[in-house]
mmCIF file of C-alpha atoms in Angstrom:
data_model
loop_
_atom_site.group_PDB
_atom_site.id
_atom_site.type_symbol
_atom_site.label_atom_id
_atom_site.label_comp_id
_atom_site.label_asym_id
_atom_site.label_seq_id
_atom_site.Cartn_x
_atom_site.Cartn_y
_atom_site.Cartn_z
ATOM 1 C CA UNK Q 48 16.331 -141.074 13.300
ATOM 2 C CA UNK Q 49 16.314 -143.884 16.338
ATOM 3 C CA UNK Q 50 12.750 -143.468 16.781
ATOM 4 C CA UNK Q 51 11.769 -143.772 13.010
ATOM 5 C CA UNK Q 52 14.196 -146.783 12.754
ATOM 6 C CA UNK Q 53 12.591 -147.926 15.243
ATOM 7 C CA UNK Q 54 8.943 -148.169 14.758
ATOM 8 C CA UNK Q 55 9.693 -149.299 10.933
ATOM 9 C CA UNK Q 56 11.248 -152.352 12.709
ATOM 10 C CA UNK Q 57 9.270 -153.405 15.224
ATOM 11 C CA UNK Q 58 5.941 -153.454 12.492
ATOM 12 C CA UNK Q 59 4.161 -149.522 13.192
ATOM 13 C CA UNK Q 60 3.514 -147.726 16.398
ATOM 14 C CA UNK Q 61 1.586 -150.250 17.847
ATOM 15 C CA UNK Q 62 2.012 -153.388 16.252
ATOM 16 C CA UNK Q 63 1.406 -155.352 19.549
ATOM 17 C CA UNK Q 64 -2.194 -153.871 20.241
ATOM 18 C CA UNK Q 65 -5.167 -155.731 18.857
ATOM 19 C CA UNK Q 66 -7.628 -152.398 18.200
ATOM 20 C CA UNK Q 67 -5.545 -149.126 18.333
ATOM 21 C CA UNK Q 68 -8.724 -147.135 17.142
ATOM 22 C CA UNK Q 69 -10.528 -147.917 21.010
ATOM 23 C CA UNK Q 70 -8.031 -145.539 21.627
ATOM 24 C CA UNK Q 71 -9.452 -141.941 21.842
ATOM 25 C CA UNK Q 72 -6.995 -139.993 24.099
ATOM 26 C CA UNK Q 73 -3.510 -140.373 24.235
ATOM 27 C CA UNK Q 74 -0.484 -139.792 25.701
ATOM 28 C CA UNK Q 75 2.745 -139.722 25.270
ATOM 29 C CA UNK Q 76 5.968 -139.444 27.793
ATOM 30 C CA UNK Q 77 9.356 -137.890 27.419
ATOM 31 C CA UNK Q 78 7.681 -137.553 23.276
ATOM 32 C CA UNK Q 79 11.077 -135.769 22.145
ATOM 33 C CA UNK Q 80 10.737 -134.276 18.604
ATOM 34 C CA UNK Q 81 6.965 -136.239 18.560
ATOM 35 C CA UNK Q 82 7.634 -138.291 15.679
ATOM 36 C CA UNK Q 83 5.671 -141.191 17.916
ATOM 37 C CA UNK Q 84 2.583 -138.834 18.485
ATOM 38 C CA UNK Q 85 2.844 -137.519 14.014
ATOM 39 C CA UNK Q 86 3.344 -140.890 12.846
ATOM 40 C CA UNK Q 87 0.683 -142.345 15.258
ATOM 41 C CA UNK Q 88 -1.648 -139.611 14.749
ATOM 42 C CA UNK Q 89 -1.213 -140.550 10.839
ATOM 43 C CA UNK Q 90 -1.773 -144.340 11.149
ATOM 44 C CA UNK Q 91 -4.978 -143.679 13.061
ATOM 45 C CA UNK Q 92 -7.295 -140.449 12.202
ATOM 46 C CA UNK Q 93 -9.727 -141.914 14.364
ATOM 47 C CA UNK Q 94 -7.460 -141.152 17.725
ATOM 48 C CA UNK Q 95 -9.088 -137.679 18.332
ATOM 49 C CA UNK Q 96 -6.327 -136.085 21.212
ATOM 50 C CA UNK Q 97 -2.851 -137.287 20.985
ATOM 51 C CA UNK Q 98 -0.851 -135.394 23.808
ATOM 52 C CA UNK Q 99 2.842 -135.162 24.501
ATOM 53 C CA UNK Q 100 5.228 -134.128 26.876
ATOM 54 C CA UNK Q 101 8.888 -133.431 27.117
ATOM 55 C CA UNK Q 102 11.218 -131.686 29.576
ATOM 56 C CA UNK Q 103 13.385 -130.208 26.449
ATOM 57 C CA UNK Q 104 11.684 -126.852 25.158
ATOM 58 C CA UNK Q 105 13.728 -127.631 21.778
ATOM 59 C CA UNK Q 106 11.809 -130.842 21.383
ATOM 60 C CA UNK Q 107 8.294 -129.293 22.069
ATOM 61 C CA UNK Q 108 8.729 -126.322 19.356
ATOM 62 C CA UNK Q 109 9.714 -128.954 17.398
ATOM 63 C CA UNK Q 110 7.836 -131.078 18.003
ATOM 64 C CA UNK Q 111 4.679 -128.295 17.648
ATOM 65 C CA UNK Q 112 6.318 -127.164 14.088
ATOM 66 C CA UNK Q 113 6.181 -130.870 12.701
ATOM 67 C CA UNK Q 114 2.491 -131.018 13.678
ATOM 68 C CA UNK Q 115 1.544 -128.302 11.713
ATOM 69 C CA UNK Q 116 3.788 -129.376 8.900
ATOM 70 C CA UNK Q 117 1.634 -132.276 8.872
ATOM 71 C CA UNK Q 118 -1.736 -130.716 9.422
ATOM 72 C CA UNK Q 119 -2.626 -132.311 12.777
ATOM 73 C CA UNK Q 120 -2.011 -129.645 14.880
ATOM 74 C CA UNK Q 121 -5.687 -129.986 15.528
ATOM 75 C CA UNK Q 122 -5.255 -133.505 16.939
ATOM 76 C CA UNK Q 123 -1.549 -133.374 18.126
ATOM 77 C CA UNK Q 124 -0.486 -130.862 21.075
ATOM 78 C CA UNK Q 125 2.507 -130.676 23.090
ATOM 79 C CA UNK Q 126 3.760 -129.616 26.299
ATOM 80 C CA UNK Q 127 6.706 -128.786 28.196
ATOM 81 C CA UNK Q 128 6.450 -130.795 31.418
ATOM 82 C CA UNK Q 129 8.511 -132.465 33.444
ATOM 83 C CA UNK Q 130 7.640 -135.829 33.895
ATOM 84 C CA UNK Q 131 9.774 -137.061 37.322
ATOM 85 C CA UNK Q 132 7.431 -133.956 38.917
ATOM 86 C CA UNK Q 133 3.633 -134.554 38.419
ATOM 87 C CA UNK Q 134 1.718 -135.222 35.303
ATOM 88 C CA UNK Q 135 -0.067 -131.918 34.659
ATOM 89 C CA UNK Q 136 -3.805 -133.263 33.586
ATOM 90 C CA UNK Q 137 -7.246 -134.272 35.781
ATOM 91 C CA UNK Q 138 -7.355 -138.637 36.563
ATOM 92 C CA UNK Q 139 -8.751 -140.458 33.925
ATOM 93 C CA UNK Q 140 -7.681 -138.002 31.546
ATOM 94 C CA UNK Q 141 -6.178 -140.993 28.765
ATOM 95 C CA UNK Q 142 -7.435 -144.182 27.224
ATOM 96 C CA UNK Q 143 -3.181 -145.203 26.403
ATOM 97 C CA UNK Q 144 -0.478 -143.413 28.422
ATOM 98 C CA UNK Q 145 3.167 -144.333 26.163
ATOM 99 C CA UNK Q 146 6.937 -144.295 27.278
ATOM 100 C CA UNK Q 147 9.585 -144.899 25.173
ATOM 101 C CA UNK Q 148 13.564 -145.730 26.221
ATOM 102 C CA UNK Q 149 12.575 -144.165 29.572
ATOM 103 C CA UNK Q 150 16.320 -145.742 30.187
ATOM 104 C CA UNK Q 151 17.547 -141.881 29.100
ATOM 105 C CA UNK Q 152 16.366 -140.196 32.211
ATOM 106 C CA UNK Q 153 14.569 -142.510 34.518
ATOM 107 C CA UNK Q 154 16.554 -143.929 37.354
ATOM 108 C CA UNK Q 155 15.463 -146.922 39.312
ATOM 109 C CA UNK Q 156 14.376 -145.201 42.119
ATOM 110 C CA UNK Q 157 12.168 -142.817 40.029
ATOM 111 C CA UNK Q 158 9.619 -145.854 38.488
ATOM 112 C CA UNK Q 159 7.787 -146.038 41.242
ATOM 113 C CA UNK Q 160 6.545 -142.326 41.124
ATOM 114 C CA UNK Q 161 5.966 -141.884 36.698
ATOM 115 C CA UNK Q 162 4.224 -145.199 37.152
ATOM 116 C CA UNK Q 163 1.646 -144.101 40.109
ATOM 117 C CA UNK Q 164 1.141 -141.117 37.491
ATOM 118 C CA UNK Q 165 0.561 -142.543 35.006
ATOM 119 C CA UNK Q 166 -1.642 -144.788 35.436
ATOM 120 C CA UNK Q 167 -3.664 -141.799 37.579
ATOM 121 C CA UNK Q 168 -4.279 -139.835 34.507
ATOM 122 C CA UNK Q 169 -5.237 -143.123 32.125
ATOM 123 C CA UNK Q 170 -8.921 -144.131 32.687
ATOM 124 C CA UNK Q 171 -10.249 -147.411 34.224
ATOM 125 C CA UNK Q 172 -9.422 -149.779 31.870
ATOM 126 C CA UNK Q 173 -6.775 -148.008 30.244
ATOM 127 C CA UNK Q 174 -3.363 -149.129 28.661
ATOM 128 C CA UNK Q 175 -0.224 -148.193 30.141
ATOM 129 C CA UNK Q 176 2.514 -149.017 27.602
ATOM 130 C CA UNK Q 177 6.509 -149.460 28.116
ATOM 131 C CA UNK Q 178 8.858 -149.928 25.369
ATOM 132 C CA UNK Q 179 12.727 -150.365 26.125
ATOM 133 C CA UNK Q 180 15.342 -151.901 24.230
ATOM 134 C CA UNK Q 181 18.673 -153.241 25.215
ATOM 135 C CA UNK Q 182 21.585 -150.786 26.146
ATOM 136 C CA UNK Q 183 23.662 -151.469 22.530
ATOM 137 C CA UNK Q 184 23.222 -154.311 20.455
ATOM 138 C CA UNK Q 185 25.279 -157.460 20.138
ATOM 139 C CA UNK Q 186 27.531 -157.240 17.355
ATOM 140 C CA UNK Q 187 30.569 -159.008 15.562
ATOM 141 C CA UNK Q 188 32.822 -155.478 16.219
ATOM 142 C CA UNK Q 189 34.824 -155.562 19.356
ATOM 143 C CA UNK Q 190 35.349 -152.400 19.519
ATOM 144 C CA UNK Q 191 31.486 -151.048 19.872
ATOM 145 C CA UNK Q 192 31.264 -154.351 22.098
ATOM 146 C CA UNK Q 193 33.623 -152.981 24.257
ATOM 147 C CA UNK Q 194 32.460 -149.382 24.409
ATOM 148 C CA UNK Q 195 28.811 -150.735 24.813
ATOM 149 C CA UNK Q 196 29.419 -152.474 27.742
ATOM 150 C CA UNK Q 197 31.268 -149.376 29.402
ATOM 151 C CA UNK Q 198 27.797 -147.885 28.380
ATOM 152 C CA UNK Q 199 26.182 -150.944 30.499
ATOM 153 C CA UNK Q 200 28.519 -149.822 33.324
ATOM 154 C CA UNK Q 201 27.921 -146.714 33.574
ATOM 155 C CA UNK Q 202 24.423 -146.163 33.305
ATOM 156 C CA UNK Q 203 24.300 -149.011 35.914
ATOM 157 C CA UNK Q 204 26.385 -147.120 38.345
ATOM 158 C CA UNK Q 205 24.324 -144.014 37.561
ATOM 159 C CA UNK Q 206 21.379 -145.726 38.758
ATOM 160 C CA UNK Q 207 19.258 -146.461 35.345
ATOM 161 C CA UNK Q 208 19.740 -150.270 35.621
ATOM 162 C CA UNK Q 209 18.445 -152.719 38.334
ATOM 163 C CA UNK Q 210 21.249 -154.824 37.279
ATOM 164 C CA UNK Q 211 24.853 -154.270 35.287
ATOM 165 C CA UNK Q 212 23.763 -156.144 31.840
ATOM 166 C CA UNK Q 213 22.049 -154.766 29.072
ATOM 167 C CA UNK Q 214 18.993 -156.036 29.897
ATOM 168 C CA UNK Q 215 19.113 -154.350 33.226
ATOM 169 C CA UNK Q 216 15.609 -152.741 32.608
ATOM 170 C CA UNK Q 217 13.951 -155.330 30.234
ATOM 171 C CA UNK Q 218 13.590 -157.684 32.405
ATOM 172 C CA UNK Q 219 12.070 -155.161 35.115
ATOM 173 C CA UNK Q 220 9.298 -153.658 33.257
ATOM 174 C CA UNK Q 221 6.720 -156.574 33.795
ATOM 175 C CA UNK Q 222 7.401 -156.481 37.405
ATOM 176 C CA UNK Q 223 7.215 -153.190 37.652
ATOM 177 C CA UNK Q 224 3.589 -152.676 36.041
ATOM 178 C CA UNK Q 225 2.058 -155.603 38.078
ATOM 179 C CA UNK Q 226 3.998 -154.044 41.254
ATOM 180 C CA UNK Q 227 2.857 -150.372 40.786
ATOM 181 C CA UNK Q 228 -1.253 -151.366 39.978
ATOM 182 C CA UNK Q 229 -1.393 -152.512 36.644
ATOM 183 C CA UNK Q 230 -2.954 -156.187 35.620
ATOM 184 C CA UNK Q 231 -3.220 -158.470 32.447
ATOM 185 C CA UNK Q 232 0.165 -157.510 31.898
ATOM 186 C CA UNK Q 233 1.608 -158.382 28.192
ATOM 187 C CA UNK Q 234 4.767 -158.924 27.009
ATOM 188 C CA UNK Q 235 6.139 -158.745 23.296
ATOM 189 C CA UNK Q 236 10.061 -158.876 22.376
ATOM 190 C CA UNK Q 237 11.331 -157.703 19.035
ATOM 191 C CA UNK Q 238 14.843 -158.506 17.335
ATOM 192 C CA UNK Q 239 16.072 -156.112 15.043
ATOM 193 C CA UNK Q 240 18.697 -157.336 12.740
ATOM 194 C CA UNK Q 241 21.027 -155.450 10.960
ATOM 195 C CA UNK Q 242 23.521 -156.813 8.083
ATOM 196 C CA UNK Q 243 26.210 -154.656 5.593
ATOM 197 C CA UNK Q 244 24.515 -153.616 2.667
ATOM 198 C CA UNK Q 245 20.900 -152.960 3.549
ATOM 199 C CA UNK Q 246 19.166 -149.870 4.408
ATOM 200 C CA UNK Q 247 18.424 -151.130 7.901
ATOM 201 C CA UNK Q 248 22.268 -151.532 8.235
ATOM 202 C CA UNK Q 249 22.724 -147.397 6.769
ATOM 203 C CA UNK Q 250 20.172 -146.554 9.353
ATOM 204 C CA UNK Q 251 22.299 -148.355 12.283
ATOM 205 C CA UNK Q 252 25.299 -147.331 11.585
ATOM 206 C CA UNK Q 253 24.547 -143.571 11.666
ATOM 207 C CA UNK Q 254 22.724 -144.206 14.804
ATOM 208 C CA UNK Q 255 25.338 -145.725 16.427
ATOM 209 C CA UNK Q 256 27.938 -142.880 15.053
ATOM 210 C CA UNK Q 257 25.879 -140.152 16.954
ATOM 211 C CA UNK Q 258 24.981 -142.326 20.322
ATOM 212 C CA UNK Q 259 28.374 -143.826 20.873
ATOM 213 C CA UNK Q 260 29.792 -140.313 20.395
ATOM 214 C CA UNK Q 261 27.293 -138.501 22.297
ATOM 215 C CA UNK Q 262 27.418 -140.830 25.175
ATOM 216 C CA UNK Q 263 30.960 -140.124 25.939
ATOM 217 C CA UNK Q 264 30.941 -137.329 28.639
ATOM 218 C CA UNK Q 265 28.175 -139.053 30.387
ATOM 219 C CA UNK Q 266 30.448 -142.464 30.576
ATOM 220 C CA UNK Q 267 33.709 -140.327 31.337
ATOM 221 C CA UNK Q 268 31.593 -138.531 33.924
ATOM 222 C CA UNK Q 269 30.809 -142.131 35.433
ATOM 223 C CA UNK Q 270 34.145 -142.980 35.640
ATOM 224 C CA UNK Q 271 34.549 -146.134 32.668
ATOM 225 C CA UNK Q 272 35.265 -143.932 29.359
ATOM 226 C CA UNK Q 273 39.183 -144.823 29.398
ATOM 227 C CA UNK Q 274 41.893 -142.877 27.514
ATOM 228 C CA UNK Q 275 41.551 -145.245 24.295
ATOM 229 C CA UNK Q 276 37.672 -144.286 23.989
ATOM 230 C CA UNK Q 277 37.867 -142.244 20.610
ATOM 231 C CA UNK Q 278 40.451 -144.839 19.350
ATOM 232 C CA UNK Q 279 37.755 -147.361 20.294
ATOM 233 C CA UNK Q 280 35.232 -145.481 18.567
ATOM 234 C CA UNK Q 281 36.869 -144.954 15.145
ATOM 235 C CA UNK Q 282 37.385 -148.492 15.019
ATOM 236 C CA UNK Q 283 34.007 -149.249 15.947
ATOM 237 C CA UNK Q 284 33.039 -147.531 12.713
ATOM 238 C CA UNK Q 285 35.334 -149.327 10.797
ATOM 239 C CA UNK Q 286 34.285 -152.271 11.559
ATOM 240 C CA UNK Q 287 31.052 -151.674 10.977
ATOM 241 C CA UNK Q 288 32.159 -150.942 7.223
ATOM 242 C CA UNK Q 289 33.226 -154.594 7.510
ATOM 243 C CA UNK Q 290 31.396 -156.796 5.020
ATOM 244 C CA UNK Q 291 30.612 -159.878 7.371
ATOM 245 C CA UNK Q 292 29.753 -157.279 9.889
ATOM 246 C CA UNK Q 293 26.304 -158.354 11.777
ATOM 247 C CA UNK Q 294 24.094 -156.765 14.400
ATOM 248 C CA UNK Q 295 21.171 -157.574 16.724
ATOM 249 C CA UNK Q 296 19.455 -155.215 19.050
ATOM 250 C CA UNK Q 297 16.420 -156.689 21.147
ATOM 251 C CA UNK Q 298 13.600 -154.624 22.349
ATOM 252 C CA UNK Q 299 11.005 -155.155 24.667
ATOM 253 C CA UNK Q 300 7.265 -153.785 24.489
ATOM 254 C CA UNK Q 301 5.261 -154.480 28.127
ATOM 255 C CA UNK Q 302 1.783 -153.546 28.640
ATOM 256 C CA UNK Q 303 -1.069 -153.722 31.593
ATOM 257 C CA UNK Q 304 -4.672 -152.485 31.992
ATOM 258 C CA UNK Q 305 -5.450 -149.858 34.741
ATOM 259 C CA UNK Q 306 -7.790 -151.993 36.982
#
């Protein structure tokens, strides 16, 4: 549902790069259920091998099954691989190598490492493309304000932020492609807004209602989720409900060339 909201918002699945169809081989990291790979796959017939890998066997049989829903199974394959080991395919393998809210698994210490592999598997001249977002969104409710930065906090202390804001990976990713071997680096920032009433709004609020709830062990296990968290949470939803409520959520799309 996140990853359909979204690509509608930030324009398609690549919205940022001038001529998607030079693009003949591609791959995508941590691909989850693939709805990245299907929906690029169906925005561009011409991209003969679109390749993705997840750690989660649930995602990659699902992942599979949607492909052949779709009739691209021919085009579209996926594999269970974990990513923070080696990247299981010969150098020069991929004209784009994609990662999406790496923030979920990757922790600072670990860039380094996915970045030297990826780039070894895309081909000279090949794109190596990062898309985060913020960790929540900026919001009139209090309560998810509140429960976003103990988010923040934890995550930080976790080690999947270089620094204890929201931002804490945004304003890495630049650095971190010219630092690791990547050049003509790109930048392009997206604001998603979100106000009562539209189906943008529908689509945030039921994404919030499953992240804010799902991320409570993982905040209580760091130490920050506080006795009044599902207190905090139900009136987080309520406010939502709220009919001057308002959200933003900024995302961040970074790109290089392998040299």
């Amino acid at each position: 549902m996140q990853d359909e909201m979204v690509t509608t918002a930030m324009g398609g699945v690549l919205p940022e790069q001038p001529d998607p169809v030079v693009f003949r081989r591609v791959l995508d990291v941590a691909c989850g259920p693939g709805d990245w790979l299907i929906a690029t796959a169906q925005a561009y017939p011409a991209i003969a091998r679109l390749v993705g890998i997840d750690i989660s066997r649930q995602m990659v049989a699902h992942a599979r099954e949607r492909a052949e829903a779709e009739h691209l199974s021919e085009r579209v394959e996926c594999h269970v691989m974990d990513a923070l080991l080696l990247l299981e395919f010969p150098s020069a393998t991929f004209d784009l190598v994609n990662l999406r809210f790496g923030v979920s698994f990757l922790r600072t210490w670990d860039w380094p490492k996915l970045l030297s592999e990826m780039l070894r598997v895309t081909r000279p001249g090949g794109v190596i493309r990062l898309t985060e977002g913020e960790v929540g969104s900026q919001s009139s409710s209090p309560a998810a304000t509140t429960l976003y930065k103990r988010g923040v906090h934890a995550l930080y202390r976790a080690g999947h932020l270089f620094t204890e804001e929201p931002d804490g990976l945004l304003e890495q990713l630049p650095y971190l492609l010219l630092r690791y071997g990547c050049e003509c680096v790109q930048t392009h920032a997206s604001t998603l807004a979100y106000r009562v009433g539209t189906a943008e709004w529908q689509a945030y609020v039921q994404d919030a209602r499953s992240v804010l709830r799902q991320a409570r062990p993982f905040v209580q296990k760091w130490g920050n989720a506080g006795d009044d968290y599902e207190a905090l949470y139900q009136q987080a939803l309520s406010e939502m409900q709220q009919p001057d409520f308002h959200a933003t959520w900024k995302l961040l799309t970074v790109w290089g060339n392998k040299s």
